[in-house]
Short mmCIF file of C-alpha atoms in Angstrom, two decimals:
data_model
loop_
_atom_site.label_atom_id
_atom_site.label_comp_id
_atom_site.label_asym_id
_atom_site.label_seq_id
_atom_site.Cartn_x
_atom_site.Cartn_y
_atom_site.Cartn_z
CA MET A 41 36.73 7.98 62.47
CA THR A 42 33.65 9.80 63.46
CA THR A 43 30.48 9.28 65.38
CA ASP A 44 28.49 11.00 62.69
CA ALA A 45 25.34 8.99 62.08
CA ARG A 46 25.54 9.97 58.44
CA ASP A 47 28.58 7.77 58.09
CA VAL A 48 26.87 4.87 59.74
CA SER A 49 23.99 5.11 57.35
CA THR A 50 26.34 4.63 54.46
CA VAL A 51 27.57 1.31 55.73
CA GLN A 52 24.41 -0.29 57.04
CA THR A 53 24.15 -2.81 54.27
CA PRO A 54 22.82 -6.24 55.12
CA ARG A 55 26.34 -7.61 54.98
CA HIS A 56 27.63 -5.06 57.40
CA ALA A 57 24.66 -5.56 59.65
CA LEU A 58 25.48 -9.23 59.73
CA VAL A 59 29.11 -8.55 60.46
CA THR A 60 28.19 -6.12 63.17
CA LYS A 61 25.96 -8.64 64.84
CA SER A 62 28.65 -11.26 64.60
CA LEU A 63 31.33 -9.04 66.02
CA THR A 64 29.38 -7.56 68.85
CA ALA A 65 28.03 -10.95 69.82
CA GLY A 66 31.54 -12.25 70.15
CA LEU A 67 32.98 -9.35 72.05
CA SER A 68 33.94 -9.58 75.65
CA THR A 69 33.22 -6.70 77.96
CA SER A 70 36.85 -5.69 77.86
CA MET A 71 36.80 -5.56 74.10
CA VAL A 72 33.72 -3.37 74.06
CA LEU A 73 35.44 -1.08 76.50
CA ALA A 74 38.48 -1.05 74.28
CA ILE A 75 36.39 -0.06 71.30
CA VAL A 76 34.71 2.68 73.24
CA ALA A 77 38.12 3.89 74.34
CA VAL A 78 39.29 3.98 70.78
CA MET A 79 36.21 5.89 69.75
CA ALA A 80 36.47 8.32 72.60
CA ASP A 81 40.05 9.10 71.69
CA SER A 82 39.15 9.36 68.08
CA ALA A 83 36.30 11.74 68.75
CA GLN A 84 38.63 14.00 70.67
CA ALA A 85 41.35 13.92 68.11
CA ASN A 86 39.09 14.09 65.12
CA PRO A 87 35.91 15.99 65.84
CA PRO A 88 33.01 15.35 63.51
CA ALA A 89 33.18 17.13 60.22
CA THR A 90 31.72 20.56 60.37
CA THR A 91 31.70 21.15 56.68
CA GLU A 92 30.20 19.41 53.76
CA PRO A 93 29.83 15.76 52.82
CA ALA A 94 33.14 16.05 51.02
CA GLN A 95 34.69 15.45 54.39
CA VAL A 96 33.12 12.04 54.33
CA ALA A 97 34.57 11.43 50.92
CA ASP A 98 37.98 12.32 52.28
CA THR A 99 37.72 9.56 54.77
CA GLN A 100 36.12 7.08 52.44
CA PRO A 101 38.05 3.88 52.79
CA ALA A 102 39.33 1.84 49.93
CA PRO A 103 36.89 -0.76 48.62
CA SER A 104 38.41 -3.54 50.65
CA LEU A 105 38.41 -1.47 53.79
CA GLN A 106 34.78 -0.64 54.18
CA GLY A 107 33.58 0.96 57.33
CA LEU A 108 31.75 -1.01 59.93
CA GLY A 109 28.81 0.29 61.91
CA ALA A 110 28.29 -0.99 65.38
CA ARG A 111 25.50 -0.22 67.81
CA LEU A 112 26.92 -0.81 71.24
CA GLY A 113 24.29 0.69 73.51
CA PRO A 114 20.82 2.20 73.59
CA GLY A 115 20.80 5.07 71.18
CA GLU A 116 24.54 4.92 70.78
CA ILE A 117 25.79 4.58 67.25
CA ILE A 118 29.48 4.18 66.76
CA HIS A 119 31.35 4.02 63.53
CA LEU A 120 34.33 1.74 63.65
CA ASP A 121 36.47 2.61 60.70
CA ILE A 122 38.03 -0.79 60.36
CA PRO A 123 38.00 -3.38 57.62
CA ALA A 124 34.90 -5.47 57.34
CA LEU A 125 35.33 -9.19 57.37
CA PRO A 126 36.43 -10.22 53.89
CA GLU A 127 34.82 -12.63 51.56
CA VAL A 128 35.61 -16.16 52.57
CA ALA A 129 37.91 -18.37 50.56
CA GLN A 130 36.51 -20.45 47.72
CA PRO A 131 37.27 -24.15 47.36
CA ALA A 132 38.19 -25.50 43.96
CA GLY A 133 35.34 -25.90 41.54
CA GLN A 134 33.19 -23.18 43.01
CA PRO A 135 32.37 -19.81 41.49
CA ALA A 136 35.16 -17.33 41.67
CA ALA A 137 35.21 -14.86 44.49
CA ALA A 138 35.13 -11.23 43.64
CA ARG A 139 38.24 -10.09 41.85
CA PRO A 140 40.56 -8.39 44.27
CA SER A 141 39.92 -4.71 44.46
CA ALA A 142 42.32 -2.10 43.32
CA SER A 143 42.75 -0.97 46.88
CA GLY A 144 46.02 -0.51 48.59
CA SER A 145 49.02 1.51 47.73
CA SER A 146 51.02 -1.02 45.88
CA THR A 147 51.74 1.24 42.97
CA SER A 148 52.21 4.35 45.02
CA THR A 149 54.55 2.65 47.42
CA ARG A 150 56.93 1.45 44.75
CA LYS A 151 60.38 2.90 44.77
CA ALA A 152 63.16 2.40 42.32
CA ARG A 153 65.76 0.23 43.94
CA SER A 154 67.71 -2.78 43.01
CA THR A 155 66.13 -6.06 43.91
CA THR A 156 67.72 -9.08 45.46
CA ALA A 157 68.55 -12.17 43.46
CA ARG A 158 65.53 -13.95 42.11
CA LYS A 159 65.03 -17.32 40.50
CA THR A 160 62.66 -17.52 37.58
CA ALA A 161 61.19 -20.38 35.62
CA LYS A 162 58.51 -20.60 32.96
CA ARG A 163 56.56 -23.68 31.98
CA THR A 164 54.23 -23.81 29.02
CA THR A 165 52.20 -26.68 27.69
CA ALA A 166 50.02 -26.92 24.63
CA PRO A 167 47.36 -26.50 23.69
CA LYS A 168 45.72 -23.92 25.93
CA LYS A 169 45.94 -24.03 29.66
CA ALA A 170 48.94 -23.42 31.83
CA PRO A 171 50.30 -26.54 33.51
CA ALA A 172 48.95 -27.28 36.95
CA PRO A 173 51.15 -25.72 39.59
CA LYS A 174 53.05 -27.77 42.09
CA PRO A 175 51.61 -27.49 45.58
CA ALA A 176 52.48 -24.42 47.55
CA THR A 177 53.27 -25.06 51.20
CA SER A 178 51.77 -23.28 54.18
CA LYS A 179 53.96 -23.52 57.27
CA GLN A 180 54.61 -21.56 60.42
CA SER A 181 55.71 -18.19 59.18
CA GLY A 182 56.49 -16.35 62.39
CA MET B 1379 45.12 -18.63 24.04
CA ILE B 1380 48.09 -20.61 25.29
CA GLU B 1381 49.03 -19.86 28.84
CA THR B 1382 52.27 -19.89 30.77
CA LEU B 1383 52.82 -20.47 34.45
CA HIS B 1384 55.50 -18.03 35.50
CA GLN B 1385 57.38 -18.90 38.69
CA SER B 1386 59.73 -16.67 40.66
CA SER B 1387 61.23 -16.80 44.13
CA TRP B 1388 63.39 -14.53 46.23
CA ARG B 1389 64.14 -13.68 49.85
CA ALA B 1390 62.32 -10.95 51.78
CA MET B 1391 60.93 -10.38 55.26
CA GLY B 1392 63.18 -13.09 56.61
CA ALA B 1393 61.52 -15.70 54.44
CA THR B 1394 61.37 -17.13 50.96
CA VAL B 1395 58.81 -15.49 48.72
CA GLU B 1396 57.24 -17.49 45.90
CA ALA B 1397 55.23 -15.73 43.22
CA GLU B 1398 53.55 -17.85 40.59
CA PHE B 1399 51.09 -16.52 38.06
CA VAL B 1400 49.37 -17.39 34.81
CA ILE B 1401 49.94 -15.16 31.78
CA PRO B 1402 49.54 -15.63 28.03
CA ALA B 1403 52.33 -17.72 26.56
CA GLY B 1404 54.92 -15.60 24.86
CA SER B 1405 53.97 -12.57 26.88
CA PRO B 1406 57.01 -10.43 27.56
CA LEU B 1407 55.44 -9.30 30.80
CA GLY B 1408 56.40 -12.22 33.03
CA ASP B 1409 59.65 -10.78 34.29
CA ASP B 1410 58.14 -7.33 34.62
CA LEU B 1411 55.30 -8.65 36.77
CA ALA B 1412 57.67 -10.63 38.96
CA ASP B 1413 59.90 -7.59 39.31
CA ALA B 1414 56.94 -5.43 40.31
CA ALA B 1415 55.82 -7.94 42.92
CA GLN B 1416 59.34 -8.19 44.32
CA ARG B 1417 59.74 -4.43 44.56
CA LEU B 1418 56.40 -4.15 46.29
CA VAL B 1419 57.29 -6.74 48.93
CA GLU B 1420 60.68 -5.17 49.51
CA ASP B 1421 59.07 -1.77 49.86
CA LEU B 1422 56.59 -3.09 52.41
CA GLU B 1423 59.42 -4.73 54.33
CA ALA B 1424 61.22 -1.40 54.49
CA ARG B 1425 58.07 0.18 55.92
CA TRP B 1426 57.05 -2.55 58.34
CA SER B 1427 60.24 -4.14 59.65
CA ARG B 1428 60.83 -3.70 63.37
CA PHE B 1429 64.50 -4.36 62.74
CA ARG B 1430 64.96 -1.26 60.59
CA PRO B 1431 65.07 1.89 62.71
CA ASP B 1432 63.94 4.05 59.79
CA SER B 1433 60.83 1.98 59.04
CA GLU B 1434 57.41 3.55 59.47
CA LEU B 1435 56.61 0.96 62.10
CA CYS B 1436 59.66 1.87 64.17
CA ARG B 1437 58.86 5.57 63.87
CA LEU B 1438 55.35 4.81 65.05
CA ASN B 1439 56.59 2.77 67.99
CA ARG B 1440 58.95 5.56 69.03
CA ALA B 1441 56.35 8.28 68.79
CA GLY B 1442 55.06 7.87 72.33
CA GLY B 1443 51.48 8.98 71.95
CA THR B 1444 51.91 11.56 69.21
CA PRO B 1445 50.45 11.27 65.71
CA VAL B 1446 52.68 9.88 62.99
CA GLN B 1447 51.97 10.28 59.32
CA VAL B 1448 52.23 6.97 57.56
CA SER B 1449 51.75 5.63 54.05
CA GLN B 1450 48.43 4.27 52.87
CA ALA B 1451 49.90 0.78 52.98
CA THR B 1452 50.80 1.15 56.65
CA LEU B 1453 47.48 2.77 57.49
CA GLU B 1454 45.71 -0.19 55.98
CA LEU B 1455 47.96 -2.59 57.89
CA ILE B 1456 46.99 -0.93 61.16
CA ASP B 1457 43.37 -1.09 60.04
CA ALA B 1458 43.73 -4.80 59.43
CA MET B 1459 45.34 -5.26 62.85
CA ALA B 1460 42.46 -3.43 64.52
CA ALA B 1461 39.94 -5.55 62.70
CA GLY B 1462 41.80 -8.68 63.74
CA VAL B 1463 41.79 -7.66 67.38
CA VAL B 1464 38.05 -7.05 67.32
CA ALA B 1465 37.16 -10.14 65.31
CA THR B 1466 39.10 -12.45 67.64
CA GLY B 1467 38.06 -10.81 70.89
CA GLY B 1468 41.69 -9.90 71.55
CA ALA B 1469 43.21 -13.32 70.90
CA PHE B 1470 45.07 -11.73 68.03
CA ASP B 1471 47.10 -8.90 69.52
CA PRO B 1472 49.78 -7.00 67.57
CA THR B 1473 50.83 -4.98 70.64
CA LEU B 1474 52.92 -7.72 72.24
CA LEU B 1475 56.21 -6.39 70.93
CA ALA B 1476 57.42 -5.20 74.33
CA PRO B 1477 57.06 -8.63 75.96
CA LEU B 1478 58.69 -10.18 72.90
CA VAL B 1479 61.64 -7.82 73.23
CA GLY B 1480 61.68 -8.68 76.92
CA LEU B 1481 62.46 -12.24 75.85
CA GLY B 1482 65.44 -10.92 73.96
CA TYR B 1483 63.92 -11.20 70.49
CA ILE B 1484 65.65 -8.07 69.21
CA ALA B 1485 67.15 -9.34 65.98
CA PRO B 1486 65.89 -11.48 63.11
CA TRP B 1487 65.29 -15.01 64.29
CA HIS B 1488 67.66 -17.81 63.33
CA PRO B 1489 67.70 -21.45 64.41
CA GLU B 1490 70.69 -21.06 66.77
CA MET B 1491 69.39 -17.91 68.43
CA ARG B 1492 70.13 -17.43 72.15
CA THR B 1493 69.08 -14.32 74.01
CA GLU B 1494 69.27 -12.57 77.34
CA MET B 1495 65.96 -11.76 78.96
CA GLY B 1496 65.30 -8.13 79.79
CA ALA B 1497 65.52 -7.01 83.39
CA ALA B 1498 61.94 -5.78 83.53
CA GLU B 1499 59.12 -7.96 82.43
CA ALA B 1500 56.96 -6.04 80.01
CA VAL B 1501 53.23 -6.44 80.34
CA PRO B 1502 50.63 -6.65 77.56
CA ARG B 1503 49.13 -3.33 76.54
CA GLY B 1504 45.66 -4.49 75.61
CA GLY B 1505 45.40 -4.84 71.86
CA LEU B 1506 45.48 -1.37 70.32
CA ARG B 1507 43.32 0.09 73.06
CA GLY B 1508 43.29 3.85 72.65
CA THR B 1509 44.85 3.82 69.19
CA VAL B 1510 43.66 6.58 66.87
CA ILE B 1511 43.58 5.92 63.16
CA HIS B 1512 42.85 9.13 61.27
CA ARG B 1513 42.33 8.34 57.66
CA ALA B 1514 41.89 11.88 56.35
CA SER B 1515 45.33 12.92 57.53
CA SER B 1516 46.82 9.43 57.12
CA THR B 1517 48.08 9.49 60.67
CA VAL B 1518 48.18 6.88 63.38
CA THR B 1519 48.61 7.58 67.07
CA LEU B 1520 49.61 4.75 69.33
CA PRO B 1521 49.17 5.30 73.06
CA ALA B 1522 52.35 6.00 74.95
CA ASN B 1523 54.26 2.86 75.86
CA THR B 1524 52.49 0.85 73.19
CA SER B 1525 54.41 -0.70 70.33
CA ILE B 1526 53.31 -2.98 67.56
CA ASP B 1527 54.87 -5.78 65.55
CA ALA B 1528 53.78 -6.43 61.98
CA GLY B 1529 54.79 -10.07 62.44
CA GLY B 1530 52.70 -12.61 60.64
CA ILE B 1531 49.93 -10.27 59.60
CA GLY B 1532 52.50 -8.15 57.79
CA LYS B 1533 53.58 -11.15 55.76
CA GLY B 1534 49.99 -12.02 55.03
CA ARG B 1535 49.12 -8.49 54.01
CA ALA B 1536 52.17 -8.34 51.77
CA ALA B 1537 51.17 -11.60 50.08
CA ASP B 1538 47.68 -10.18 49.54
CA LEU B 1539 48.93 -6.95 48.03
CA ALA B 1540 51.47 -8.69 45.80
CA ALA B 1541 48.89 -11.15 44.45
CA GLU B 1542 46.44 -8.33 43.77
CA LEU B 1543 49.17 -6.34 42.04
CA LEU B 1544 49.96 -9.25 39.74
CA LEU B 1545 46.32 -9.41 38.70
CA ARG B 1546 46.15 -5.70 38.03
CA LEU B 1547 49.23 -5.98 35.83
CA GLY B 1548 47.77 -8.71 33.66
CA ALA B 1549 48.02 -12.11 35.32
CA THR B 1550 44.81 -14.11 35.23
CA THR B 1551 45.62 -16.18 38.30
CA ALA B 1552 48.26 -15.48 40.92
CA MET B 1553 49.67 -17.15 44.01
CA VAL B 1554 52.08 -15.41 46.36
CA ASN B 1555 53.53 -17.39 49.25
CA LEU B 1556 55.44 -15.35 51.79
CA GLY B 1557 57.14 -17.74 54.13
CA GLY B 1558 54.06 -19.92 54.51
CA ASP B 1559 51.35 -17.26 54.46
CA LEU B 1560 49.89 -17.36 51.00
CA ARG B 1561 47.23 -15.79 48.84
CA ILE B 1562 45.62 -17.18 45.71
CA ALA B 1563 43.70 -14.68 43.61
CA GLY B 1564 42.11 -14.24 40.23
CA GLN B 1565 40.47 -16.81 38.00
CA PRO B 1566 40.37 -20.11 39.89
CA LEU B 1567 42.22 -22.99 38.31
CA PRO B 1568 39.92 -25.89 37.36
CA ALA B 1569 41.28 -28.15 40.08
CA GLY B 1570 42.13 -25.32 42.41
CA TRP B 1571 45.59 -24.32 43.56
CA PRO B 1572 47.07 -27.15 45.63
CA VAL B 1573 48.39 -26.15 49.04
CA ASN B 1574 50.20 -28.53 51.36
CA ILE B 1575 50.10 -27.96 55.10
CA ALA B 1576 53.45 -28.72 56.71
CA HIS B 1577 53.63 -30.89 59.82
CA PRO B 1578 54.71 -28.83 62.84
CA MET B 1579 57.60 -31.15 63.66
CA HIS B 1580 58.97 -32.78 60.51
CA GLY B 1581 57.54 -30.49 57.83
CA LYS B 1582 56.03 -33.19 55.65
CA PRO B 1583 52.50 -32.54 54.36
CA ILE B 1584 49.72 -33.46 56.75
CA ALA B 1585 46.93 -32.17 54.52
CA THR B 1586 46.52 -30.84 51.02
CA LEU B 1587 43.97 -28.18 50.17
CA ALA B 1588 42.54 -27.21 46.79
CA ILE B 1589 41.97 -23.47 46.88
CA GLY B 1590 39.90 -21.67 44.25
CA SER B 1591 40.71 -18.30 45.73
CA GLY B 1592 41.62 -17.05 49.17
CA GLY B 1593 44.35 -17.02 51.76
CA VAL B 1594 46.00 -19.72 53.84
CA ALA B 1595 48.19 -19.11 56.89
CA THR B 1596 49.76 -21.30 59.53
CA SER B 1597 50.81 -20.25 63.01
CA GLY B 1598 52.44 -22.29 65.74
CA THR B 1599 54.87 -22.71 68.56
CA THR B 1600 57.32 -25.28 67.23
CA LEU B 1601 59.39 -23.40 64.69
CA ARG B 1602 60.53 -20.01 65.99
CA ARG B 1603 61.99 -21.23 69.26
CA TRP B 1604 65.15 -20.23 71.07
CA THR B 1605 66.78 -20.25 74.48
CA ALA B 1606 66.44 -17.13 76.62
CA THR B 1607 68.68 -16.79 79.67
CA ASP B 1608 67.37 -15.00 82.73
CA GLY B 1609 69.32 -12.94 85.25
CA SER B 1610 70.33 -16.00 87.24
CA GLY B 1611 71.85 -17.64 84.20
CA THR B 1612 69.06 -20.16 83.78
CA GLY B 1613 68.09 -20.88 80.20
CA HIS B 1614 64.43 -21.07 79.21
CA ALA B 1615 63.06 -22.56 76.01
CA VAL B 1616 60.75 -19.91 74.59
CA HIS B 1617 58.92 -19.17 71.35
CA HIS B 1618 57.50 -16.13 69.59
CA LEU B 1619 53.77 -16.73 70.00
CA LEU B 1620 52.68 -14.92 73.14
CA ASP B 1621 49.50 -15.14 75.17
CA PRO B 1622 47.82 -11.70 75.15
CA ALA B 1623 46.57 -12.33 78.68
CA THR B 1624 50.03 -12.83 80.17
CA GLY B 1625 52.58 -11.58 77.68
CA ARG B 1626 54.38 -14.91 78.06
CA PRO B 1627 54.86 -17.64 75.45
CA ILE B 1628 51.75 -19.76 75.10
CA ARG B 1629 52.14 -22.72 77.36
CA GLY B 1630 52.61 -26.15 75.92
CA GLY B 1631 51.78 -29.43 77.52
CA ARG B 1632 48.93 -31.85 77.35
CA GLY B 1633 46.27 -30.80 74.86
CA ALA B 1634 47.99 -27.59 73.81
CA VAL B 1635 47.69 -26.55 70.20
CA ILE B 1636 51.15 -26.41 68.67
CA GLN B 1637 50.04 -25.39 65.19
CA ALA B 1638 46.93 -24.01 63.53
CA THR B 1639 46.11 -23.30 59.91
CA ALA B 1640 43.25 -21.12 58.72
CA VAL B 1641 41.69 -20.57 55.29
CA ALA B 1642 40.05 -17.20 54.78
CA GLY B 1643 39.40 -14.66 52.06
CA THR B 1644 42.86 -13.16 52.40
CA ALA B 1645 46.19 -14.21 53.81
CA ALA B 1646 46.04 -11.44 56.40
CA TRP B 1647 42.74 -12.69 57.75
CA ALA B 1648 43.96 -16.28 57.64
CA GLU B 1649 46.94 -15.25 59.79
CA VAL B 1650 44.63 -13.58 62.30
CA PHE B 1651 42.43 -16.63 62.66
CA ALA B 1652 45.32 -19.09 62.73
CA THR B 1653 46.79 -17.13 65.63
CA GLN B 1654 43.43 -17.10 67.37
CA ALA B 1655 43.20 -20.88 67.09
CA VAL B 1656 46.58 -21.35 68.78
CA VAL B 1657 45.90 -18.79 71.52
CA ARG B 1658 42.46 -20.26 72.21
CA ALA B 1659 43.85 -23.80 72.18
CA GLY B 1660 41.54 -24.73 69.36
CA ASP B 1661 38.44 -23.71 71.28
CA CYS B 1662 37.12 -21.58 68.44
CA LEU B 1663 36.73 -23.99 65.55
CA ASP B 1664 32.93 -23.81 65.66
CA ASP B 1665 33.01 -20.02 65.82
CA LEU B 1666 35.25 -19.95 62.79
CA ASP B 1667 32.85 -22.29 61.02
CA ARG B 1668 30.07 -19.78 61.53
CA GLN B 1669 32.22 -17.14 59.86
CA GLY B 1670 33.05 -19.39 56.92
CA ILE B 1671 36.66 -19.80 58.00
CA GLY B 1672 38.28 -23.19 57.56
CA ALA B 1673 40.62 -24.19 60.36
CA MET B 1674 42.77 -27.13 61.39
CA VAL B 1675 44.75 -27.50 64.59
CA VAL B 1676 47.49 -29.93 65.62
CA ARG B 1677 47.83 -30.71 69.31
CA ASP B 1678 51.00 -31.58 71.16
CA ALA B 1679 50.42 -35.32 70.89
CA GLY B 1680 49.95 -35.01 67.14
CA ASP B 1681 46.15 -35.15 67.18
CA VAL B 1682 44.62 -33.25 64.28
CA GLU B 1683 41.23 -31.53 64.41
CA HIS B 1684 39.48 -29.43 61.83
CA ASN B 1685 36.11 -27.78 61.41
CA LYS B 1686 33.44 -28.42 58.80
CA THR B 1687 34.46 -25.56 56.56
CA TRP B 1688 37.96 -27.02 56.30
CA ARG B 1689 36.61 -30.18 54.72
CA ALA B 1690 35.31 -28.23 51.73
CA PHE B 1691 38.93 -27.50 50.82
CA THR B 1692 40.31 -30.99 51.32
CA GLU B 1693 37.80 -33.24 49.60
CA GLY B 1694 39.68 -35.39 47.13
CA ASN B 1695 42.98 -33.86 48.14
CA ARG B 1696 43.98 -35.79 51.21
CA ALA B 1697 47.71 -36.25 51.55
#
């Protein structure tokens, strides 16, 4: 995280601007204070890069974790390095949302270890499409 | 091209995991993809479980204000938590572990669980206030006396990552359901992926969604309940969903929301907004509409409310 305005300029797309407006509009005073506290701590722990733009590249988030610029006071530009709001869900019959990014560490976090017992089934129907799935169930997950 | 629907299920994170995905018929990859998804979820559980002392999350919680190097997966989980706190104005708060432990929730939940309340009543810490996330060094510093619980957002994030992994490995459409938090990704099925919403009391479907792509999560106060005994020997019926303002279980009673379901771009975000809807007693459905988030709440008397966005996912699919 950094307060470097250069970073902010890289994320001030219309979408982020919209998100920023939405977030700041919904924030309570305590939340704004919390954000400022986070930024203050961050600035102390991680002073702005003193070298080249490569430092920015080092901190470049994964595609799904884009930075979020927020302007919280007159002349005060703060870079919140948190995920932007994602694309919304798509109902059936509407154009597909963007394919999930290759972000995350799913491959790098894999370790060789035995897995627990798993049940497997395969259903195929001719001529082309896979059979419609049975409904999944969303319930309280805890 | 003939397609196959591959279905697998296993246990992880204290829940049943279902992974279903579409691949070309005859493809030898089905078992490999399922195996990869299972290993990923198990790996994330090892990193995020608060019941495993060697997990990254436990190391972080023990660090007491000093930086802890964590994996990219954990860094992104903390990122997602921070975003959830901000987006919900603090209604979603992953720092309520201490109050939860104060209720005796120190082991995996089971239906017959009974606990002893802690002597000291832990207070909320204020939603990641003062947390430092340093991406370049992949370190996270929690303030002293602050601890976090991956909880529902961990399940949601794991479902997201597993579904995305299945796509990267060759599935055209994938659904991963981790204990009720689920993610549907890839090429939308013509009629969408059907998703039933379980009733908070009897579990039968109270709505059916048709999801092209996105995440669905349900949060509530009726399932993970137990009896916690205080120092005087009095038993109290408690549950795991705490009010960030008080650190106590969200109060029930007339008009209280006992369950909320949200539909968002990812399962992690859906979990955040479902929690917000319970904490805010449903007083955020219009706000969620403005963000394109579908939401439905069930109140204590069984009344069901939903916002406009929700209807887009239920048309023609009413249970």
